[in-house]
């Protein structure tokens, strides 16, 4: 139980099934065997959001979501990134040990530059330093707590690799001060498809929110893209969004029955949609009730996050003191 798991979720949109399967569920599972630190990465969200009221609302939506899904704030240290000043100080110290080339190669930055160049703009047009140094802040999140395991979705793999590189560069210069973390990425849950078949993502507008009310959930599912084959024609289940999502929530016997029906014909997409709706209701119906209770009680949520911040700083402050000492900055 001394090993540490840590992960963060950006409050940039309402949490969706991709977040749940890719990060939230594995993180909550890991919390059974690890000492877990999970947090709301609001400083990272600043790179994307420009509306303070929206950021404020999303922070509480994410907090309510995690609690409703079973995060126990007594067992997990659950906090808001911006409450931990030590993270930001560590980020500045780490920046001094981070080769710029490492960040030039980061996917998110490179993709933004490539998009600019493809559109005939200056490579850095509209790119802020927060995006460029995003991996340093993320490394600070991870390294401040001596994390061993970082449960995330596949798209975060490179960020963890950069955190490893930064920790190693720091340790080479100053001795074994920082723990080198490893990513924990579920093999089967690489990329959860959205309603249009592409990776489910806020940025594609193809999400299914975890706690959409039943009518809205049904609307999302009804709108899912399928081909137009009639029920009696055999279909390849692996090529179909509905099946690819269904199997994550159905029992294995249910998934096998469904797979057979696809392969041999005899089930139409309308019926599959109904069954997908039912398994999602079964999975999240009860938790949605808890979500609604929490989201209506901000003082409670604020209390939970502040309690988590006190616990997080108790671990982070001594680590930062070690780092300051290692680099030759006095602690006060
Ligand atoms: P989004 O792509 O919607 O902006 P985030 O980048 O905030 O989502 O992701 C939060 C966490 O959820 C990350 O660990 C990420 O890897 C995971 N995640 C997001 N979308 C998916 C998906 N479609 N499949 C699997 N994991 C995902
Ligand atoms: N970058 C992560 C994402 O977009 C969120 C995040 C911030 C994070 N800091 C972290 C994840 C530290 C794991 C560990 O999803």
mmCIF file of C-alpha atoms and ligand atoms in Angstrom:
data_model
loop_
_atom_site.group_PDB
_atom_site.id
_atom_site.type_symbol
_atom_site.label_atom_id
_atom_site.label_comp_id
_atom_site.label_asym_id
_atom_site.label_seq_id
_atom_site.Cartn_x
_atom_site.Cartn_y
_atom_site.Cartn_z
ATOM 1 C CA UNK A 1 0.000 0.000 0.000
ATOM 2 C CA UNK A 2 2.990 2.377 -0.083
ATOM 3 C CA UNK A 3 2.990 2.574 -3.809
ATOM 4 C CA UNK A 4 1.451 5.710 -5.174
ATOM 5 C CA UNK A 5 -1.014 6.067 -8.035
ATOM 6 C CA UNK A 6 -1.800 9.530 -9.344
ATOM 7 C CA UNK A 7 -3.940 10.912 -12.118
ATOM 8 C CA UNK A 8 -5.597 14.138 -13.139
ATOM 9 C CA UNK A 9 -8.594 15.069 -15.200
ATOM 10 C CA UNK A 10 -8.961 18.430 -16.891
ATOM 11 C CA UNK A 11 -12.245 20.239 -16.231
ATOM 12 C CA UNK A 12 -12.723 21.215 -19.866
ATOM 13 C CA UNK A 13 -16.060 19.524 -20.484
ATOM 14 C CA UNK A 14 -18.669 17.268 -19.017
ATOM 15 C CA UNK A 15 -17.084 13.848 -18.282
ATOM 16 C CA UNK A 16 -17.967 11.247 -20.911
ATOM 17 C CA UNK A 17 -17.825 7.486 -21.443
ATOM 18 C CA UNK A 18 -14.326 7.712 -22.962
ATOM 19 C CA UNK A 19 -13.077 9.454 -19.802
ATOM 20 C CA UNK A 20 -14.859 6.837 -17.714
ATOM 21 C CA UNK A 21 -13.442 3.779 -19.453
ATOM 22 C CA UNK A 22 -10.054 5.227 -20.321
ATOM 23 C CA UNK A 23 -9.252 6.893 -17.052
ATOM 24 C CA UNK A 24 -11.866 7.081 -14.288
ATOM 25 C CA UNK A 25 -12.696 3.393 -13.913
ATOM 26 C CA UNK A 26 -9.078 2.152 -14.121
ATOM 27 C CA UNK A 27 -8.029 4.869 -11.676
ATOM 28 C CA UNK A 28 -10.734 3.887 -9.187
ATOM 29 C CA UNK A 29 -9.715 0.222 -9.553
ATOM 30 C CA UNK A 30 -6.084 1.078 -8.963
ATOM 31 C CA UNK A 31 -7.053 2.948 -5.791
ATOM 32 C CA UNK A 32 -7.849 -0.425 -4.213
ATOM 33 C CA UNK A 33 -4.170 -1.443 -4.274
ATOM 34 C CA UNK A 34 -2.349 1.866 -4.272
ATOM 35 C CA UNK A 35 -2.246 4.960 -2.180
ATOM 36 C CA UNK A 36 -4.096 7.140 -4.658
ATOM 37 C CA UNK A 37 -3.870 10.851 -5.448
ATOM 38 C CA UNK A 38 -6.485 12.020 -7.952
ATOM 39 C CA UNK A 39 -7.041 15.609 -8.840
ATOM 40 C CA UNK A 40 -8.847 18.114 -11.013
ATOM 41 C CA UNK A 41 -6.298 19.676 -13.367
ATOM 42 C CA UNK A 42 -7.798 23.163 -13.477
ATOM 43 C CA UNK A 43 -4.503 24.918 -14.255
ATOM 44 C CA UNK A 44 -4.118 22.699 -17.317
ATOM 45 C CA UNK A 45 -7.663 23.617 -18.333
ATOM 46 C CA UNK A 46 -6.701 27.309 -18.455
ATOM 47 C CA UNK A 47 -4.958 26.614 -21.748
ATOM 48 C CA UNK A 48 -8.293 25.827 -23.337
ATOM 49 C CA UNK A 49 -10.951 27.769 -21.451
ATOM 50 C CA UNK A 50 -11.373 31.519 -21.388
ATOM 51 C CA UNK A 51 -14.634 31.692 -19.463
ATOM 52 C CA UNK A 52 -14.151 31.806 -15.658
ATOM 53 C CA UNK A 53 -17.766 30.908 -14.893
ATOM 54 C CA UNK A 54 -17.534 27.862 -17.145
ATOM 55 C CA UNK A 55 -14.291 26.716 -15.528
ATOM 56 C CA UNK A 56 -15.824 27.119 -12.097
ATOM 57 C CA UNK A 57 -18.874 25.055 -13.081
ATOM 58 C CA UNK A 58 -16.817 22.310 -14.723
ATOM 59 C CA UNK A 59 -14.544 21.892 -11.694
ATOM 60 C CA UNK A 60 -17.571 20.993 -9.591
ATOM 61 C CA UNK A 61 -19.082 18.779 -12.278
ATOM 62 C CA UNK A 62 -15.910 16.725 -12.411
ATOM 63 C CA UNK A 63 -15.722 16.557 -8.613
ATOM 64 C CA UNK A 64 -19.359 15.417 -8.360
ATOM 65 C CA UNK A 65 -18.793 12.848 -11.122
ATOM 66 C CA UNK A 66 -15.845 11.184 -9.413
ATOM 67 C CA UNK A 67 -17.583 11.061 -6.047
ATOM 68 C CA UNK A 68 -20.767 9.663 -7.597
ATOM 69 C CA UNK A 69 -18.712 6.945 -9.300
ATOM 70 C CA UNK A 70 -17.367 5.816 -5.983
ATOM 71 C CA UNK A 71 -14.227 7.813 -5.232
ATOM 72 C CA UNK A 72 -13.932 7.776 -1.445
ATOM 73 C CA UNK A 73 -12.221 10.972 -0.261
ATOM 74 C CA UNK A 74 -11.162 9.245 2.962
ATOM 75 C CA UNK A 75 -9.193 6.664 1.017
ATOM 76 C CA UNK A 76 -8.136 8.711 -1.998
ATOM 77 C CA UNK A 77 -6.438 12.077 -1.669
ATOM 78 C CA UNK A 78 -8.769 13.996 -3.955
ATOM 79 C CA UNK A 79 -7.897 17.626 -4.650
ATOM 80 C CA UNK A 80 -7.870 20.581 -7.007
ATOM 81 C CA UNK A 81 -4.518 21.222 -8.691
ATOM 82 C CA UNK A 82 -4.643 24.992 -8.177
ATOM 83 C CA UNK A 83 -4.874 24.522 -4.385
ATOM 84 C CA UNK A 84 -1.368 23.055 -4.339
ATOM 85 C CA UNK A 85 1.109 25.913 -4.778
ATOM 86 C CA UNK A 86 3.966 23.387 -4.530
ATOM 87 C CA UNK A 87 3.035 21.997 -7.955
ATOM 88 C CA UNK A 88 3.678 25.343 -9.643
ATOM 89 C CA UNK A 89 6.943 25.921 -7.855
ATOM 90 C CA UNK A 90 8.149 22.459 -8.790
ATOM 91 C CA UNK A 91 7.159 23.117 -12.418
ATOM 92 C CA UNK A 92 9.502 26.124 -12.529
ATOM 93 C CA UNK A 93 12.375 24.157 -11.040
ATOM 94 C CA UNK A 94 11.778 21.273 -13.462
ATOM 95 C CA UNK A 95 11.674 23.651 -16.421
ATOM 96 C CA UNK A 96 15.327 24.425 -15.774
ATOM 97 C CA UNK A 97 16.149 20.713 -16.158
ATOM 98 C CA UNK A 98 13.979 20.152 -19.233
ATOM 99 C CA UNK A 99 15.550 20.171 -22.710
ATOM 100 C CA UNK A 100 13.458 22.358 -25.001
ATOM 101 C CA UNK A 101 13.709 19.738 -27.755
ATOM 102 C CA UNK A 102 11.707 17.345 -25.585
ATOM 103 C CA UNK A 103 8.789 19.761 -25.665
ATOM 104 C CA UNK A 104 9.197 20.541 -29.374
ATOM 105 C CA UNK A 105 8.440 16.871 -29.963
ATOM 106 C CA UNK A 106 5.297 16.756 -27.794
ATOM 107 C CA UNK A 107 2.299 15.615 -29.871
ATOM 108 C CA UNK A 108 -0.180 18.290 -28.802
ATOM 109 C CA UNK A 109 2.235 21.132 -29.573
ATOM 110 C CA UNK A 110 3.425 19.531 -32.810
ATOM 111 C CA UNK A 111 -0.148 18.990 -33.982
ATOM 112 C CA UNK A 112 -0.967 22.659 -33.335
ATOM 113 C CA UNK A 113 2.131 23.798 -35.262
ATOM 114 C CA UNK A 114 1.380 21.405 -38.138
ATOM 115 C CA UNK A 115 -2.202 22.668 -38.340
ATOM 116 C CA UNK A 116 -0.895 26.235 -38.563
ATOM 117 C CA UNK A 117 1.626 25.404 -41.258
ATOM 118 C CA UNK A 118 -0.949 23.435 -43.252
ATOM 119 C CA UNK A 119 -3.214 26.499 -43.166
ATOM 120 C CA UNK A 120 -0.368 28.715 -44.395
ATOM 121 C CA UNK A 121 -0.030 30.520 -41.047
ATOM 122 C CA UNK A 122 3.023 31.155 -38.896
ATOM 123 C CA UNK A 123 3.810 27.895 -37.040
ATOM 124 C CA UNK A 124 3.252 29.421 -33.606
ATOM 125 C CA UNK A 125 0.106 31.411 -34.431
ATOM 126 C CA UNK A 126 -2.375 31.244 -31.559
ATOM 127 C CA UNK A 127 -0.183 28.848 -29.534
ATOM 128 C CA UNK A 128 0.355 29.888 -25.933
ATOM 129 C CA UNK A 129 3.262 28.937 -23.681
ATOM 130 C CA UNK A 130 0.827 27.013 -21.488
ATOM 131 C CA UNK A 131 0.334 24.552 -24.323
ATOM 132 C CA UNK A 132 4.066 24.360 -24.991
ATOM 133 C CA UNK A 133 4.999 23.792 -21.337
ATOM 134 C CA UNK A 134 1.951 21.614 -20.588
ATOM 135 C CA UNK A 135 4.131 18.483 -20.179
ATOM 136 C CA UNK A 136 6.315 20.230 -17.561
ATOM 137 C CA UNK A 137 3.303 21.124 -15.426
ATOM 138 C CA UNK A 138 2.038 17.564 -15.807
ATOM 139 C CA UNK A 139 5.458 16.212 -14.790
ATOM 140 C CA UNK A 140 5.309 18.444 -11.700
ATOM 141 C CA UNK A 141 1.860 17.009 -10.828
ATOM 142 C CA UNK A 142 3.247 13.509 -11.062
ATOM 143 C CA UNK A 143 6.688 13.976 -9.517
ATOM 144 C CA UNK A 144 5.621 16.095 -6.528
ATOM 145 C CA UNK A 145 3.869 13.081 -5.024
ATOM 146 C CA UNK A 146 6.522 10.457 -5.800
ATOM 147 C CA UNK A 147 4.022 8.673 -8.057
ATOM 148 C CA UNK A 148 4.776 5.154 -9.235
ATOM 149 C CA UNK A 149 1.730 4.487 -11.421
ATOM 150 C CA UNK A 150 -0.227 6.935 -13.558
ATOM 151 C CA UNK A 151 -3.511 5.558 -14.911
ATOM 152 C CA UNK A 152 -4.458 7.391 -18.122
ATOM 153 C CA UNK A 153 -5.834 6.822 -21.597
ATOM 154 C CA UNK A 154 -3.548 6.007 -24.528
ATOM 155 C CA UNK A 155 -3.403 9.651 -25.658
ATOM 156 C CA UNK A 156 -1.511 10.564 -22.491
ATOM 157 C CA UNK A 157 1.289 8.015 -22.965
ATOM 158 C CA UNK A 158 3.749 10.523 -24.372
ATOM 159 C CA UNK A 159 3.138 12.924 -21.498
ATOM 160 C CA UNK A 160 4.131 10.227 -19.031
ATOM 161 C CA UNK A 161 7.231 9.468 -21.091
ATOM 162 C CA UNK A 162 8.187 13.130 -20.937
ATOM 163 C CA UNK A 163 7.689 13.075 -17.148
ATOM 164 C CA UNK A 164 10.033 10.064 -17.011
ATOM 165 C CA UNK A 165 12.628 11.893 -19.109
ATOM 166 C CA UNK A 166 12.404 14.992 -16.931
ATOM 167 C CA UNK A 167 12.729 12.936 -13.719
ATOM 168 C CA UNK A 168 15.762 11.131 -15.135
ATOM 169 C CA UNK A 169 17.410 14.336 -16.310
ATOM 170 C CA UNK A 170 16.830 15.855 -12.881
ATOM 171 C CA UNK A 171 18.190 12.802 -11.075
ATOM 172 C CA UNK A 172 21.271 12.715 -13.313
ATOM 173 C CA UNK A 173 22.048 16.260 -12.318
ATOM 174 C CA UNK A 174 21.148 16.120 -8.619
ATOM 175 C CA UNK A 175 21.030 12.489 -7.449
ATOM 176 C CA UNK A 176 18.093 10.135 -6.908
ATOM 177 C CA UNK A 177 15.568 12.669 -5.706
ATOM 178 C CA UNK A 178 12.579 11.969 -7.952
ATOM 179 C CA UNK A 179 10.666 8.729 -8.524
ATOM 180 C CA UNK A 180 10.410 7.759 -12.190
ATOM 181 C CA UNK A 181 6.721 7.022 -12.863
ATOM 182 C CA UNK A 182 5.160 4.543 -15.257
ATOM 183 C CA UNK A 183 1.930 4.831 -17.239
ATOM 184 C CA UNK A 184 -0.874 2.363 -16.585
ATOM 185 C CA UNK A 185 -2.940 2.077 -19.750
ATOM 186 C CA UNK A 186 -5.630 -0.582 -20.122
ATOM 187 C CA UNK A 187 -4.867 -2.675 -23.214
ATOM 188 C CA UNK A 188 -8.441 -3.170 -24.343
ATOM 189 C CA UNK A 189 -9.503 0.362 -23.618
ATOM 190 C CA UNK A 190 -7.196 2.278 -25.902
ATOM 191 C CA UNK A 191 -9.688 4.495 -27.662
ATOM 192 C CA UNK A 192 -13.388 4.446 -26.911
ATOM 193 C CA UNK A 193 -15.403 5.344 -30.005
ATOM 194 C CA UNK A 194 -17.798 8.286 -29.951
ATOM 195 C CA UNK A 195 -21.209 8.594 -31.554
ATOM 196 C CA UNK A 196 -19.610 9.110 -34.986
ATOM 197 C CA UNK A 197 -17.102 6.242 -34.675
ATOM 198 C CA UNK A 198 -14.069 8.462 -34.182
ATOM 199 C CA UNK A 199 -12.372 8.555 -30.763
ATOM 200 C CA UNK A 200 -14.860 9.918 -28.250
ATOM 201 C CA UNK A 201 -13.639 13.407 -27.433
ATOM 202 C CA UNK A 202 -14.997 16.754 -26.339
ATOM 203 C CA UNK A 203 -13.170 18.307 -29.248
ATOM 204 C CA UNK A 204 -15.099 16.200 -31.796
ATOM 205 C CA UNK A 205 -18.551 16.857 -30.336
ATOM 206 C CA UNK A 206 -19.251 13.105 -30.381
ATOM 207 C CA UNK A 207 -19.462 12.395 -26.675
ATOM 208 C CA UNK A 208 -21.955 10.539 -24.505
ATOM 209 C CA UNK A 209 -21.914 12.163 -21.050
ATOM 210 C CA UNK A 210 -21.713 9.658 -18.184
ATOM 211 C CA UNK A 211 -24.633 11.202 -16.352
ATOM 212 C CA UNK A 212 -26.886 12.441 -19.130
ATOM 213 C CA UNK A 213 -30.538 12.188 -18.001
ATOM 214 C CA UNK A 214 -32.352 9.226 -19.660
ATOM 215 C CA UNK A 215 -34.030 11.311 -22.419
ATOM 216 C CA UNK A 216 -30.742 12.929 -23.366
ATOM 217 C CA UNK A 217 -28.868 9.623 -23.197
ATOM 218 C CA UNK A 218 -31.410 8.106 -25.543
ATOM 219 C CA UNK A 219 -30.971 11.007 -27.939
ATOM 220 C CA UNK A 220 -27.186 10.530 -28.029
ATOM 221 C CA UNK A 221 -27.571 6.815 -28.671
ATOM 222 C CA UNK A 222 -30.254 7.214 -31.282
ATOM 223 C CA UNK A 223 -27.982 9.623 -33.097
ATOM 224 C CA UNK A 224 -25.099 7.156 -33.277
ATOM 225 C CA UNK A 225 -23.788 6.569 -36.768
ATOM 226 C CA UNK A 226 -24.236 3.106 -38.261
ATOM 227 C CA UNK A 227 -24.313 1.735 -41.798
ATOM 228 C CA UNK A 228 -27.699 1.080 -43.340
ATOM 229 C CA UNK A 229 -27.792 -2.707 -43.500
ATOM 230 C CA UNK A 230 -31.133 -4.271 -42.598
ATOM 231 C CA UNK A 231 -31.477 -6.556 -39.548
ATOM 232 C CA UNK A 232 -31.243 -9.849 -41.376
ATOM 233 C CA UNK A 233 -27.849 -9.148 -43.003
ATOM 234 C CA UNK A 234 -24.761 -10.447 -41.120
ATOM 235 C CA UNK A 235 -22.454 -7.686 -39.852
ATOM 236 C CA UNK A 236 -18.932 -7.498 -38.476
ATOM 237 C CA UNK A 237 -19.344 -6.495 -34.808
ATOM 238 C CA UNK A 238 -15.825 -5.070 -34.602
ATOM 239 C CA UNK A 239 -16.665 -2.525 -37.305
ATOM 240 C CA UNK A 240 -19.715 -1.203 -35.529
ATOM 241 C CA UNK A 241 -19.709 1.618 -32.983
ATOM 242 C CA UNK A 242 -22.716 0.348 -31.123
ATOM 243 C CA UNK A 243 -21.172 -3.047 -30.500
ATOM 244 C CA UNK A 244 -17.770 -1.568 -29.714
ATOM 245 C CA UNK A 245 -19.365 0.481 -26.949
ATOM 246 C CA UNK A 246 -21.913 -2.108 -25.800
ATOM 247 C CA UNK A 247 -19.259 -4.702 -24.949
ATOM 248 C CA UNK A 248 -17.645 -2.468 -22.343
ATOM 249 C CA UNK A 249 -20.826 -2.322 -20.294
ATOM 250 C CA UNK A 250 -22.542 -5.647 -20.958
ATOM 251 C CA UNK A 251 -21.776 -8.870 -19.090
ATOM 252 C CA UNK A 252 -19.553 -11.215 -21.116
ATOM 253 C CA UNK A 253 -22.432 -13.611 -21.834
ATOM 254 C CA UNK A 254 -24.503 -10.682 -23.141
ATOM 255 C CA UNK A 255 -21.624 -9.562 -25.342
ATOM 256 C CA UNK A 256 -21.220 -13.053 -26.785
ATOM 257 C CA UNK A 257 -24.926 -13.322 -27.558
ATOM 258 C CA UNK A 258 -24.775 -9.950 -29.260
ATOM 259 C CA UNK A 259 -21.656 -10.925 -31.215
ATOM 260 C CA UNK A 260 -23.416 -14.064 -32.522
ATOM 261 C CA UNK A 261 -26.414 -12.021 -33.617
ATOM 262 C CA UNK A 262 -24.193 -9.643 -35.536
ATOM 263 C CA UNK A 263 -22.280 -12.444 -37.218
ATOM 264 C CA UNK A 264 -25.351 -14.413 -38.252
ATOM 265 C CA UNK A 265 -27.793 -11.611 -38.952
ATOM 266 C CA UNK A 266 -31.098 -11.168 -37.177
ATOM 267 C CA UNK A 267 -30.575 -8.022 -35.143
ATOM 268 C CA UNK A 268 -31.174 -4.485 -36.345
ATOM 269 C CA UNK A 269 -29.382 -1.352 -35.187
ATOM 270 C CA UNK A 270 -32.552 0.011 -33.581
ATOM 271 C CA UNK A 271 -32.678 -2.963 -31.274
ATOM 272 C CA UNK A 272 -28.963 -2.730 -30.474
ATOM 273 C CA UNK A 273 -29.414 0.937 -29.599
ATOM 274 C CA UNK A 274 -32.168 0.036 -27.182
ATOM 275 C CA UNK A 275 -29.934 -2.598 -25.575
ATOM 276 C CA UNK A 276 -27.025 -0.175 -25.348
ATOM 277 C CA UNK A 277 -29.323 2.305 -23.625
ATOM 278 C CA UNK A 278 -30.416 -0.387 -21.166
ATOM 279 C CA UNK A 279 -26.883 -1.427 -20.192
ATOM 280 C CA UNK A 280 -25.861 2.203 -19.728
ATOM 281 C CA UNK A 281 -28.915 2.859 -17.547
ATOM 282 C CA UNK A 282 -28.095 -0.253 -15.563
ATOM 283 C CA UNK A 283 -24.478 0.847 -15.133
ATOM 284 C CA UNK A 284 -24.990 4.517 -14.301
ATOM 285 C CA UNK A 285 -28.638 4.984 -13.240
ATOM 286 C CA UNK A 286 -27.981 4.759 -9.532
ATOM 287 C CA UNK A 287 -24.766 6.784 -9.635
ATOM 288 C CA UNK A 288 -26.631 9.508 -11.561
ATOM 289 C CA UNK A 289 -28.871 9.965 -8.516
ATOM 290 C CA UNK A 290 -25.782 10.522 -6.372
ATOM 291 C CA UNK A 291 -24.327 12.888 -8.992
ATOM 292 C CA UNK A 292 -27.432 15.028 -8.884
ATOM 293 C CA UNK A 293 -27.298 15.205 -5.120
ATOM 294 C CA UNK A 294 -23.615 16.215 -5.071
ATOM 295 C CA UNK A 295 -23.870 18.762 -7.858
ATOM 296 C CA UNK A 296 -26.568 20.555 -5.879
ATOM 297 C CA UNK A 297 -24.311 20.841 -2.827
ATOM 298 C CA UNK A 298 -21.333 23.035 -3.632
ATOM 299 C CA UNK A 299 -20.298 23.669 -0.023
ATOM 300 C CA UNK A 300 -19.943 19.921 0.423
ATOM 301 C CA UNK A 301 -17.861 19.552 -2.746
ATOM 302 C CA UNK A 302 -15.697 22.520 -1.790
ATOM 303 C CA UNK A 303 -15.135 20.949 1.634
ATOM 304 C CA UNK A 304 -14.082 17.649 0.064
ATOM 305 C CA UNK A 305 -11.560 19.379 -2.207
ATOM 306 C CA UNK A 306 -10.092 21.461 0.611
ATOM 307 C CA UNK A 307 -9.761 18.430 2.820
ATOM 308 C CA UNK A 308 -7.922 16.719 -0.067
ATOM 309 C CA UNK A 309 -5.670 19.739 -0.535
ATOM 310 C CA UNK A 310 -4.535 19.598 3.095
ATOM 311 C CA UNK A 311 -3.645 15.909 2.691
ATOM 312 C CA UNK A 312 -1.931 16.497 -0.668
ATOM 313 C CA UNK A 313 0.219 19.345 0.643
ATOM 314 C CA UNK A 314 1.322 17.207 3.573
ATOM 315 C CA UNK A 315 2.974 14.915 1.019
ATOM 316 C CA UNK A 316 3.960 17.498 -1.577
ATOM 317 C CA UNK A 317 5.604 20.050 0.712
ATOM 318 C CA UNK A 318 8.360 17.701 2.017
ATOM 319 C CA UNK A 319 9.037 16.539 -1.544
ATOM 320 C CA UNK A 320 9.390 20.129 -2.725
ATOM 321 C CA UNK A 321 11.711 20.808 0.235
ATOM 322 C CA UNK A 322 13.922 17.900 -0.941
ATOM 323 C CA UNK A 323 13.967 19.259 -4.454
ATOM 324 C CA UNK A 324 14.834 22.769 -3.280
ATOM 325 C CA UNK A 325 17.649 21.377 -1.174
ATOM 326 C CA UNK A 326 18.921 19.239 -4.048
ATOM 327 C CA UNK A 327 19.182 22.207 -6.402
ATOM 328 C CA UNK A 328 20.596 24.539 -3.776
ATOM 329 C CA UNK A 329 17.613 26.761 -2.976
ATOM 330 C CA UNK A 330 17.028 27.258 0.730
ATOM 331 C CA UNK A 331 13.734 26.258 2.289
ATOM 332 C CA UNK A 332 12.197 28.794 4.615
HETATM 333 P P1 LIG B 1 -11.145 14.760 -24.279
HETATM 334 O O1 LIG B 1 -10.413 14.045 -25.390
HETATM 335 O O2 LIG B 1 -12.608 14.520 -24.362
HETATM 336 O O3 LIG B 1 -10.787 16.228 -24.212
HETATM 337 P P2 LIG B 1 -9.441 14.478 -21.968
HETATM 338 O O4 LIG B 1 -8.277 14.827 -22.833
HETATM 339 O O5 LIG B 1 -9.870 15.469 -20.942
HETATM 340 O O6 LIG B 1 -10.678 14.091 -22.911
HETATM 341 O O7 LIG B 1 -9.136 13.097 -21.272
HETATM 342 C C1 LIG B 1 -9.216 12.779 -19.886
HETATM 343 C C2 LIG B 1 -8.791 11.329 -19.674
HETATM 344 O O8 LIG B 1 -9.699 10.428 -20.340
HETATM 345 C C3 LIG B 1 -7.396 11.006 -20.259
HETATM 346 O O9 LIG B 1 -6.723 10.080 -19.407
HETATM 347 C C4 LIG B 1 -7.717 10.389 -21.587
HETATM 348 O O10 LIG B 1 -6.699 9.530 -22.038
HETATM 349 C C5 LIG B 1 -8.997 9.645 -21.306
HETATM 350 N N1 LIG B 1 -9.828 9.572 -22.524
HETATM 351 C C6 LIG B 1 -10.446 10.612 -23.135
HETATM 352 N N2 LIG B 1 -11.141 10.200 -24.239
HETATM 353 C C7 LIG B 1 -10.943 8.855 -24.307
HETATM 354 C C8 LIG B 1 -11.401 7.841 -25.215
HETATM 355 N N3 LIG B 1 -12.203 8.121 -26.251
HETATM 356 N N4 LIG B 1 -11.003 6.583 -24.998
HETATM 357 C C9 LIG B 1 -10.202 6.279 -23.929
HETATM 358 N N5 LIG B 1 -9.753 7.176 -23.043
HETATM 359 C C10 LIG B 1 -10.100 8.458 -23.223
HETATM 360 N N1 LIG B 2 -3.102 15.820 -19.335
HETATM 361 C C1 LIG B 2 -4.132 14.987 -18.753
HETATM 362 C C2 LIG B 2 -5.299 14.905 -19.760
HETATM 363 O O1 LIG B 2 -5.406 15.710 -20.633
HETATM 364 C C3 LIG B 2 -4.604 15.518 -17.418
HETATM 365 C C4 LIG B 2 -3.518 15.545 -16.414
HETATM 366 C C5 LIG B 2 -2.925 16.679 -15.894
HETATM 367 C C6 LIG B 2 -2.875 14.441 -15.818
HETATM 368 N N2 LIG B 2 -1.963 16.328 -15.010
HETATM 369 C C7 LIG B 2 -1.886 14.974 -14.921
HETATM 370 C C8 LIG B 2 -3.021 13.058 -15.946
HETATM 371 C C9 LIG B 2 -1.047 14.131 -14.192
HETATM 372 C C10 LIG B 2 -2.168 12.236 -15.196
HETATM 373 C C11 LIG B 2 -1.203 12.768 -14.328
HETATM 374 O O2 LIG B 2 -6.113 14.055 -19.642
#
